């Protein structure tokens, strides 16, 4: 954003803190830039004919807070506050009204200036070819090739696969954790750091309504901004724009991503789930683990002592008993128990008997792959990624007249080493 201008502010139905009424004024801020209006004497429906411009703001959040002026030597009483997501508004002039936490409503005109960075031309070197547009598998392979953020086995992480277990078996074939080593430096990488900040923001139990704080909302936007700067997401954007699935501005694409992945919907209760929570964090529904297809979350839960790896699933094709087909896998199918609630008895800890998870890939690759297949593919998407043959499964969740990501995950079909 080149600039943000706030003007023509007014409020109504403000609470009265004094017997003689309140003298309200507004503080508006973006990051460390802050402006303050004059106060209006004795009014619950004040108007401020003032204008403030923020130059090159670094944050996407406009914070507004209304206070009662009690004189120059006294602390002001808070009457209400709220936030405006500037990224969701996009460039242009907008009439905005927001309910205040406290009481009342604040109305204003917000102009967002475009610096050309989000709405610029699509980079030709990351555009899809005609063959890729005609073949989803080629597009997914291109995403794999563009994933420069993928980590190296043995350098950034190491696995202790141990023994295999038959699908559906109650056997625990692994005494030790899956990850024998994780390089903590990976969380210095912007997209991994942004992902980690999101992974503890959700209640695992379905049926519990999720309420995102301002900090958590900021973490969502920080994550989306970080991944949108990467080649896999840039390619996914251009591919979907060429297909007419999303707009040709990055701001429009970001709004689609937010809606698909982070807008809350009801899975077992009122707004208790979202696509990101289900796929990346995992949920517990009626005593069963659902979702949970992200390797970073799995590794962090192991480190915290809440994850019990119980072995990999035998290759359906080769039936190996002691090792996987691939000695350095980027895709495995595993069994595990997850104790998300420390008060659970050991006998009640839910077990997921089969779950396929990419290993070592970047957050931007997974977001790009699943978004691409969800919007441009169907329920079953038989594709190649790297040396793996994968069915990328995508299921929608239709709520409130809109479509969200219900789940998306890889289903291993084999690898080219089988040939």
Tab-separated table of C-alpha atoms in Angstrom:
chain	number	residue	atom	x	y	z
A	1	UNK	CA	0.000	0.000	0.000
A	2	UNK	CA	1.363	3.410	-0.963
A	3	UNK	CA	-0.885	5.195	1.548
A	4	UNK	CA	-4.067	4.915	3.596
A	5	UNK	CA	-6.289	7.933	4.228
A	6	UNK	CA	-9.030	7.970	6.880
A	7	UNK	CA	-11.656	10.723	6.803
A	8	UNK	CA	-15.274	11.620	7.638
A	9	UNK	CA	-15.481	9.694	10.894
A	10	UNK	CA	-18.650	9.498	12.952
A	11	UNK	CA	-20.001	7.284	15.711
A	12	UNK	CA	-23.342	6.506	17.269
A	13	UNK	CA	-24.764	4.766	20.332
A	14	UNK	CA	-21.554	5.214	22.313
A	15	UNK	CA	-21.662	4.346	26.006
A	16	UNK	CA	-21.825	7.211	28.481
A	17	UNK	CA	-19.131	7.038	31.145
A	18	UNK	CA	-20.058	10.222	33.020
A	19	UNK	CA	-23.320	11.565	34.390
A	20	UNK	CA	-22.934	14.618	32.185
A	21	UNK	CA	-22.119	12.500	29.095
A	22	UNK	CA	-18.901	11.546	27.345
A	23	UNK	CA	-16.465	13.716	25.388
A	24	UNK	CA	-15.329	11.182	22.750
A	25	UNK	CA	-12.261	11.287	20.523
A	26	UNK	CA	-10.748	8.676	18.186
A	27	UNK	CA	-7.242	7.253	17.959
A	28	UNK	CA	-6.436	5.636	14.585
A	29	UNK	CA	-3.230	3.721	13.987
A	30	UNK	CA	-1.492	1.463	11.497
A	31	UNK	CA	1.608	-0.122	12.956
A	32	UNK	CA	3.515	2.631	14.719
A	33	UNK	CA	1.812	5.501	12.843
A	34	UNK	CA	-0.890	7.046	15.038
A	35	UNK	CA	-3.276	9.991	14.751
A	36	UNK	CA	-5.820	11.421	17.181
A	37	UNK	CA	-8.944	13.497	16.548
A	38	UNK	CA	-10.173	16.402	18.616
A	39	UNK	CA	-12.770	15.544	21.266
A	40	UNK	CA	-16.479	16.312	20.877
A	41	UNK	CA	-18.096	17.592	24.049
A	42	UNK	CA	-20.995	15.691	25.611
A	43	UNK	CA	-22.054	13.506	22.683
A	44	UNK	CA	-22.983	9.871	22.133
A	45	UNK	CA	-23.281	10.453	18.355
A	46	UNK	CA	-20.194	12.532	17.505
A	47	UNK	CA	-18.755	13.489	14.122
A	48	UNK	CA	-15.142	14.351	13.312
A	49	UNK	CA	-14.546	16.279	10.093
A	50	UNK	CA	-10.856	15.419	10.015
A	51	UNK	CA	-8.522	13.567	7.660
A	52	UNK	CA	-5.379	11.538	8.356
A	53	UNK	CA	-2.980	9.932	5.880
A	54	UNK	CA	-0.636	7.050	6.666
A	55	UNK	CA	2.373	6.932	4.339
A	56	UNK	CA	3.620	3.510	3.133
A	57	UNK	CA	2.110	1.569	6.056
A	58	UNK	CA	3.790	-1.736	6.912
A	59	UNK	CA	0.763	-3.381	8.523
A	60	UNK	CA	-2.533	-4.439	6.921
A	61	UNK	CA	-4.516	-3.623	10.075
A	62	UNK	CA	-6.127	-0.260	10.740
A	63	UNK	CA	-6.808	0.016	14.467
A	64	UNK	CA	-9.496	2.372	15.760
A	65	UNK	CA	-10.266	3.172	19.388
A	66	UNK	CA	-12.731	5.656	20.887
A	67	UNK	CA	-11.972	7.293	24.242
A	68	UNK	CA	-13.668	9.709	26.634
A	69	UNK	CA	-11.605	12.856	27.179
A	70	UNK	CA	-11.231	13.596	30.890
A	71	UNK	CA	-8.839	16.516	30.711
A	72	UNK	CA	-5.127	16.838	29.924
A	73	UNK	CA	-3.947	15.386	33.236
A	74	UNK	CA	-6.285	12.378	33.435
A	75	UNK	CA	-6.262	8.990	31.705
A	76	UNK	CA	-8.935	8.660	29.047
A	77	UNK	CA	-11.633	6.018	29.528
A	78	UNK	CA	-11.998	3.548	26.672
A	79	UNK	CA	-15.424	3.567	25.001
A	80	UNK	CA	-14.757	0.925	22.340
A	81	UNK	CA	-12.288	-0.330	19.761
A	82	UNK	CA	-12.133	-2.323	16.552
A	83	UNK	CA	-9.915	-3.224	13.578
A	84	UNK	CA	-10.232	-2.998	9.799
A	85	UNK	CA	-8.500	-5.470	7.473
A	86	UNK	CA	-7.057	-3.251	4.750
A	87	UNK	CA	-5.950	-6.204	2.644
A	88	UNK	CA	-9.553	-7.376	2.438
A	89	UNK	CA	-10.648	-3.889	1.341
A	90	UNK	CA	-8.102	-3.612	-1.455
A	91	UNK	CA	-7.189	-0.428	-3.365
A	92	UNK	CA	-9.852	2.258	-3.718
A	93	UNK	CA	-12.182	4.331	-1.539
A	94	UNK	CA	-14.480	2.480	0.831
A	95	UNK	CA	-17.245	3.473	3.236
A	96	UNK	CA	-16.612	1.375	6.336
A	97	UNK	CA	-18.708	0.839	9.479
A	98	UNK	CA	-17.424	-1.337	12.292
A	99	UNK	CA	-19.051	-2.353	15.588
A	100	UNK	CA	-16.980	-1.351	18.586
A	101	UNK	CA	-16.006	-3.816	21.282
A	102	UNK	CA	-17.714	-2.039	24.137
A	103	UNK	CA	-20.738	-0.455	22.531
A	104	UNK	CA	-21.625	1.642	19.521
A	105	UNK	CA	-20.570	1.813	15.872
A	106	UNK	CA	-17.824	3.808	14.164
A	107	UNK	CA	-18.202	4.859	10.540
A	108	UNK	CA	-15.475	6.284	8.300
A	109	UNK	CA	-14.251	6.587	4.756
A	110	UNK	CA	-11.024	4.686	4.062
A	111	UNK	CA	-8.949	5.212	0.927
A	112	UNK	CA	-6.272	2.608	0.183
A	113	UNK	CA	-3.593	3.685	-2.288
A	114	UNK	CA	-2.073	1.092	-4.619
A	115	UNK	CA	1.720	0.928	-4.813
A	116	UNK	CA	1.591	-1.493	-7.739
A	117	UNK	CA	3.143	-4.364	-5.824
A	118	UNK	CA	-0.036	-6.390	-5.379
A	119	UNK	CA	-1.904	-5.402	-8.500
A	120	UNK	CA	1.021	-5.485	-10.929
A	121	UNK	CA	1.501	-7.524	-14.041
A	122	UNK	CA	1.759	-11.279	-13.672
A	123	UNK	CA	5.375	-12.460	-14.030
A	124	UNK	CA	5.711	-14.193	-17.386
A	125	UNK	CA	8.485	-16.565	-16.200
A	126	UNK	CA	6.070	-18.175	-13.720
A	127	UNK	CA	3.137	-18.432	-16.089
A	128	UNK	CA	1.703	-21.854	-17.001
A	129	UNK	CA	2.271	-23.368	-20.425
A	130	UNK	CA	-0.603	-24.458	-22.640
A	131	UNK	CA	0.274	-28.087	-21.874
A	132	UNK	CA	0.138	-27.421	-18.130
A	133	UNK	CA	-3.220	-25.681	-18.469
A	134	UNK	CA	-4.511	-28.780	-20.276
A	135	UNK	CA	-2.986	-31.294	-17.831
A	136	UNK	CA	-3.336	-30.809	-14.069
A	137	UNK	CA	-0.630	-33.403	-13.403
A	138	UNK	CA	1.923	-31.352	-15.348
A	139	UNK	CA	0.908	-28.282	-13.345
A	140	UNK	CA	1.406	-30.148	-10.062
A	141	UNK	CA	4.808	-31.359	-11.227
A	142	UNK	CA	5.705	-27.742	-12.025
A	143	UNK	CA	4.755	-26.783	-8.472
A	144	UNK	CA	7.107	-29.462	-7.163
A	145	UNK	CA	9.913	-28.153	-9.370
A	146	UNK	CA	9.283	-24.592	-8.155
A	147	UNK	CA	9.420	-25.541	-4.465
A	148	UNK	CA	12.808	-24.055	-3.631
A	149	UNK	CA	11.757	-24.049	0.020
A	150	UNK	CA	11.691	-27.848	0.242
A	151	UNK	CA	14.105	-29.093	2.926
A	152	UNK	CA	16.824	-31.694	2.546
A	153	UNK	CA	16.632	-35.109	4.205
A	154	UNK	CA	19.541	-35.525	6.618
A	155	UNK	CA	20.425	-31.829	6.588
A	156	UNK	CA	17.278	-30.176	7.936
A	157	UNK	CA	15.501	-33.234	9.342
A	158	UNK	CA	15.928	-36.976	9.768
A	159	UNK	CA	13.365	-39.753	10.107
A	160	UNK	CA	13.364	-42.920	12.163
A	161	UNK	CA	10.830	-44.976	10.229
A	162	UNK	CA	11.247	-48.184	12.261
A	163	UNK	CA	8.831	-50.995	11.348
A	164	UNK	CA	5.774	-51.087	9.162
A	165	UNK	CA	2.232	-51.939	10.179
A	166	UNK	CA	-0.710	-53.241	8.204
A	167	UNK	CA	-3.509	-50.801	7.411
A	168	UNK	CA	-6.196	-51.005	10.094
A	169	UNK	CA	-3.991	-52.969	12.498
A	170	UNK	CA	-4.055	-52.201	16.228
A	171	UNK	CA	-0.326	-52.938	16.440
A	172	UNK	CA	2.183	-50.300	17.582
A	173	UNK	CA	5.317	-50.926	15.514
A	174	UNK	CA	7.382	-47.913	16.563
A	175	UNK	CA	8.880	-47.410	20.018
A	176	UNK	CA	10.559	-44.111	19.098
A	177	UNK	CA	9.428	-40.843	17.497
A	178	UNK	CA	9.242	-40.493	13.733
A	179	UNK	CA	11.495	-37.428	13.664
A	180	UNK	CA	14.935	-38.109	15.107
A	181	UNK	CA	16.181	-34.626	14.206
A	182	UNK	CA	14.664	-31.267	13.293
A	183	UNK	CA	16.774	-28.218	12.457
A	184	UNK	CA	15.298	-25.382	14.541
A	185	UNK	CA	16.798	-22.974	12.025
A	186	UNK	CA	13.992	-23.852	9.640
A	187	UNK	CA	11.751	-21.504	11.626
A	188	UNK	CA	13.955	-18.621	10.541
A	189	UNK	CA	12.595	-19.189	7.020
A	190	UNK	CA	9.713	-16.670	6.633
A	191	UNK	CA	7.019	-19.102	5.470
A	192	UNK	CA	7.900	-21.756	8.072
A	193	UNK	CA	8.007	-19.093	10.793
A	194	UNK	CA	4.592	-17.771	9.720
A	195	UNK	CA	3.173	-21.309	9.607
A	196	UNK	CA	4.412	-22.124	13.105
A	197	UNK	CA	2.671	-19.030	14.489
A	198	UNK	CA	-0.674	-20.346	13.183
A	199	UNK	CA	-0.463	-23.928	14.377
A	200	UNK	CA	-1.431	-23.236	18.019
A	201	UNK	CA	-4.393	-20.977	17.236
A	202	UNK	CA	-7.140	-23.615	17.118
A	203	UNK	CA	-9.147	-25.827	19.457
A	204	UNK	CA	-8.738	-29.453	18.366
A	205	UNK	CA	-12.228	-30.548	19.470
A	206	UNK	CA	-14.960	-29.970	16.922
A	207	UNK	CA	-18.106	-28.450	18.368
A	208	UNK	CA	-16.094	-25.726	20.131
A	209	UNK	CA	-16.629	-22.361	18.459
A	210	UNK	CA	-13.398	-20.746	17.275
A	211	UNK	CA	-12.838	-17.042	17.975
A	212	UNK	CA	-9.749	-15.449	16.432
A	213	UNK	CA	-8.057	-12.623	18.335
A	214	UNK	CA	-6.621	-9.597	16.560
A	215	UNK	CA	-3.164	-11.138	16.943
A	216	UNK	CA	-4.321	-14.397	15.379
A	217	UNK	CA	-5.957	-12.526	12.507
A	218	UNK	CA	-2.677	-10.732	11.956
A	219	UNK	CA	-0.868	-14.073	11.918
A	220	UNK	CA	-3.188	-15.342	9.191
A	221	UNK	CA	-2.426	-12.340	6.998
A	222	UNK	CA	1.294	-12.589	7.734
A	223	UNK	CA	1.205	-16.230	6.599
A	224	UNK	CA	-0.706	-15.446	3.410
A	225	UNK	CA	1.611	-12.544	2.588
A	226	UNK	CA	4.679	-14.738	3.164
A	227	UNK	CA	3.536	-17.600	0.938
A	228	UNK	CA	2.218	-15.290	-1.778
A	229	UNK	CA	5.764	-14.004	-2.286
A	230	UNK	CA	6.996	-17.504	-3.266
A	231	UNK	CA	7.205	-19.141	-6.725
A	232	UNK	CA	4.736	-22.002	-6.004
A	233	UNK	CA	1.982	-19.620	-4.942
A	234	UNK	CA	2.757	-17.175	-7.738
A	235	UNK	CA	2.438	-20.030	-10.212
A	236	UNK	CA	-0.806	-21.264	-8.632
A	237	UNK	CA	-2.222	-17.737	-8.847
A	238	UNK	CA	-1.314	-17.388	-12.526
A	239	UNK	CA	-2.601	-20.859	-13.358
A	240	UNK	CA	-5.952	-20.265	-11.671
A	241	UNK	CA	-6.228	-16.770	-13.160
A	242	UNK	CA	-5.633	-18.218	-16.629
A	243	UNK	CA	-8.404	-20.743	-15.919
A	244	UNK	CA	-10.744	-17.949	-14.819
A	245	UNK	CA	-10.964	-19.353	-11.289
A	246	UNK	CA	-9.552	-16.263	-9.534
A	247	UNK	CA	-8.984	-12.610	-10.370
A	248	UNK	CA	-5.809	-11.358	-11.996
A	249	UNK	CA	-4.775	-9.240	-9.006
A	250	UNK	CA	-2.865	-10.702	-6.106
A	251	UNK	CA	-5.166	-8.936	-3.665
A	252	UNK	CA	-8.136	-10.746	-5.206
A	253	UNK	CA	-6.289	-14.067	-5.015
A	254	UNK	CA	-5.473	-13.440	-1.367
A	255	UNK	CA	-9.159	-12.863	-0.617
A	256	UNK	CA	-9.997	-16.198	-2.259
A	257	UNK	CA	-7.311	-17.971	-0.206
A	258	UNK	CA	-8.587	-16.403	2.997
A	259	UNK	CA	-12.159	-17.441	2.280
A	260	UNK	CA	-11.321	-21.011	1.225
A	261	UNK	CA	-8.855	-21.762	4.007
A	262	UNK	CA	-9.537	-19.465	6.972
A	263	UNK	CA	-13.193	-18.443	7.010
A	264	UNK	CA	-14.810	-20.417	9.817
A	265	UNK	CA	-17.772	-22.732	9.244
A	266	UNK	CA	-19.698	-25.330	11.211
A	267	UNK	CA	-18.404	-28.902	11.100
A	268	UNK	CA	-20.082	-30.134	14.288
A	269	UNK	CA	-21.060	-26.849	15.866
A	270	UNK	CA	-21.306	-23.166	15.050
A	271	UNK	CA	-18.153	-21.954	13.269
A	272	UNK	CA	-15.948	-24.564	14.904
A	273	UNK	CA	-13.686	-25.369	11.963
A	274	UNK	CA	-11.939	-24.142	8.827
A	275	UNK	CA	-9.979	-25.762	6.017
A	276	UNK	CA	-6.595	-24.771	7.401
A	277	UNK	CA	-7.339	-26.084	10.884
A	278	UNK	CA	-8.561	-29.427	9.542
A	279	UNK	CA	-5.757	-30.061	7.034
A	280	UNK	CA	-2.731	-28.538	8.772
A	281	UNK	CA	-3.572	-28.798	12.490
A	282	UNK	CA	-5.933	-31.747	12.749
A	283	UNK	CA	-9.159	-32.082	14.721
A	284	UNK	CA	-10.807	-34.539	17.066
A	285	UNK	CA	-14.420	-35.398	16.294
A	286	UNK	CA	-16.352	-37.818	18.498
A	287	UNK	CA	-13.165	-39.438	19.746
A	288	UNK	CA	-11.569	-39.807	16.309
A	289	UNK	CA	-8.722	-37.866	14.695
A	290	UNK	CA	-9.724	-36.145	11.464
A	291	UNK	CA	-7.507	-34.269	9.052
A	292	UNK	CA	-3.929	-33.690	10.268
A	293	UNK	CA	-1.780	-33.861	7.142
A	294	UNK	CA	1.077	-31.464	7.873
A	295	UNK	CA	4.573	-32.679	8.768
A	296	UNK	CA	5.613	-29.531	10.662
A	297	UNK	CA	2.632	-29.808	13.017
A	298	UNK	CA	3.392	-33.510	13.479
A	299	UNK	CA	7.041	-32.804	14.374
A	300	UNK	CA	6.098	-30.046	16.834
A	301	UNK	CA	3.533	-32.277	18.533
A	302	UNK	CA	6.180	-34.993	18.873
A	303	UNK	CA	8.548	-32.506	20.488
A	304	UNK	CA	5.788	-31.506	22.920
A	305	UNK	CA	5.176	-35.146	23.893
A	306	UNK	CA	1.620	-35.238	22.546
A	307	UNK	CA	2.227	-37.381	19.458
A	308	UNK	CA	2.848	-41.150	19.445
A	309	UNK	CA	4.105	-42.404	16.077
A	310	UNK	CA	3.112	-46.063	15.632
A	311	UNK	CA	4.724	-47.024	12.336
A	312	UNK	CA	4.378	-46.575	8.600
A	313	UNK	CA	1.796	-48.411	6.535
A	314	UNK	CA	3.153	-51.269	4.445
A	315	UNK	CA	3.406	-50.553	0.748
A	316	UNK	CA	0.239	-51.875	-0.841
A	317	UNK	CA	2.283	-52.687	-3.909
A	318	UNK	CA	5.351	-54.371	-2.422
A	319	UNK	CA	4.341	-55.411	1.084
A	320	UNK	CA	7.663	-54.642	2.696
A	321	UNK	CA	7.980	-55.533	6.372
A	322	UNK	CA	10.878	-53.437	7.678
A	323	UNK	CA	11.386	-50.383	5.524
A	324	UNK	CA	9.524	-48.141	3.105
A	325	UNK	CA	9.981	-48.350	-0.641
A	326	UNK	CA	11.764	-44.988	-0.577
A	327	UNK	CA	14.721	-44.687	1.838
A	328	UNK	CA	14.453	-40.865	1.981
A	329	UNK	CA	10.715	-40.290	1.582
A	330	UNK	CA	8.974	-36.991	0.903
A	331	UNK	CA	5.594	-38.733	1.164
A	332	UNK	CA	4.685	-41.411	3.707
A	333	UNK	CA	1.543	-43.059	5.034
A	334	UNK	CA	1.640	-43.510	8.795
A	335	UNK	CA	-0.295	-44.501	11.890
A	336	UNK	CA	-0.287	-42.381	15.058
A	337	UNK	CA	-2.018	-41.532	18.309
A	338	UNK	CA	-2.521	-37.901	19.261
A	339	UNK	CA	-3.141	-36.665	22.802
A	340	UNK	CA	-4.254	-33.098	22.207
A	341	UNK	CA	-5.839	-32.958	25.691
A	342	UNK	CA	-3.335	-33.547	28.533
A	343	UNK	CA	-6.169	-34.703	30.802
A	344	UNK	CA	-7.100	-37.630	28.553
A	345	UNK	CA	-6.553	-41.130	29.911
A	346	UNK	CA	-4.129	-43.228	27.869
A	347	UNK	CA	-6.952	-45.605	26.976
A	348	UNK	CA	-8.953	-42.724	25.510
A	349	UNK	CA	-6.216	-41.262	23.288
A	350	UNK	CA	-7.531	-41.354	19.709
A	351	UNK	CA	-5.577	-43.196	17.018
A	352	UNK	CA	-5.483	-42.441	13.316
A	353	UNK	CA	-4.811	-45.737	11.576
A	354	UNK	CA	-3.809	-44.240	8.231
A	355	UNK	CA	-2.744	-40.757	7.166
A	356	UNK	CA	-0.598	-39.677	4.222
A	357	UNK	CA	1.712	-36.728	4.845
A	358	UNK	CA	4.228	-34.909	2.675
A	359	UNK	CA	7.598	-34.650	4.435
A	360	UNK	CA	10.049	-31.756	4.101
A	361	UNK	CA	7.952	-29.762	1.641
A	362	UNK	CA	7.370	-26.059	2.189
A	363	UNK	CA	4.078	-24.580	3.455
A	364	UNK	CA	3.719	-22.684	0.177
A	365	UNK	CA	3.932	-25.911	-1.838
A	366	UNK	CA	1.131	-27.584	0.132
A	367	UNK	CA	-1.095	-24.510	0.012
A	368	UNK	CA	-0.472	-24.134	-3.722
A	369	UNK	CA	-1.019	-27.824	-4.503
A	370	UNK	CA	-4.255	-28.186	-2.559
A	371	UNK	CA	-5.674	-24.850	-3.742
A	372	UNK	CA	-4.834	-25.665	-7.357
A	373	UNK	CA	-6.443	-29.110	-7.205
A	374	UNK	CA	-9.476	-27.859	-5.258
A	375	UNK	CA	-10.290	-25.050	-7.696
A	376	UNK	CA	-9.106	-26.555	-10.991
A	377	UNK	CA	-9.631	-30.262	-10.330
A	378	UNK	CA	-12.179	-32.535	-8.704
A	379	UNK	CA	-12.497	-34.906	-5.766
A	380	UNK	CA	-9.849	-37.280	-7.136
A	381	UNK	CA	-6.803	-35.749	-8.799
A	382	UNK	CA	-4.332	-38.369	-10.038
A	383	UNK	CA	-1.077	-36.444	-10.482
A	384	UNK	CA	2.694	-36.730	-10.363
A	385	UNK	CA	4.706	-34.722	-7.842
A	386	UNK	CA	8.407	-35.426	-7.916
A	387	UNK	CA	8.845	-39.191	-8.116
A	388	UNK	CA	5.472	-39.869	-6.516
A	389	UNK	CA	2.162	-40.850	-8.003
A	390	UNK	CA	-0.449	-39.188	-5.822
A	391	UNK	CA	-4.197	-38.867	-5.663
A	392	UNK	CA	-4.771	-35.403	-4.245
A	393	UNK	CA	-8.162	-35.754	-2.588
A	394	UNK	CA	-10.284	-32.607	-2.263
A	395	UNK	CA	-13.657	-32.349	-0.574
A	396	UNK	CA	-15.708	-29.152	-0.304
A	397	UNK	CA	-17.661	-27.948	2.689
A	398	UNK	CA	-20.799	-26.086	1.640
A	399	UNK	CA	-22.105	-23.732	4.299
A	400	UNK	CA	-24.050	-20.457	4.323
A	401	UNK	CA	-24.422	-20.535	0.525
A	402	UNK	CA	-20.638	-20.623	0.033
A	403	UNK	CA	-18.021	-23.286	-0.635
A	404	UNK	CA	-14.981	-23.790	1.570
A	405	UNK	CA	-12.222	-26.389	1.719
A	406	UNK	CA	-13.520	-29.259	3.839
A	407	UNK	CA	-10.347	-31.286	3.495
A	408	UNK	CA	-7.475	-31.836	1.083
A	409	UNK	CA	-4.730	-34.407	1.406
A	410	UNK	CA	-2.376	-36.654	-0.569
A	411	UNK	CA	-3.167	-40.329	-0.996
A	412	UNK	CA	0.014	-42.179	-1.913
A	413	UNK	CA	-0.305	-44.365	-5.017
A	414	UNK	CA	3.351	-45.405	-5.277
A	415	UNK	CA	6.599	-43.942	-6.519
A	416	UNK	CA	8.471	-44.211	-9.763
A	417	UNK	CA	11.073	-46.457	-8.110
A	418	UNK	CA	8.425	-49.190	-8.201
A	419	UNK	CA	8.765	-49.477	-11.955
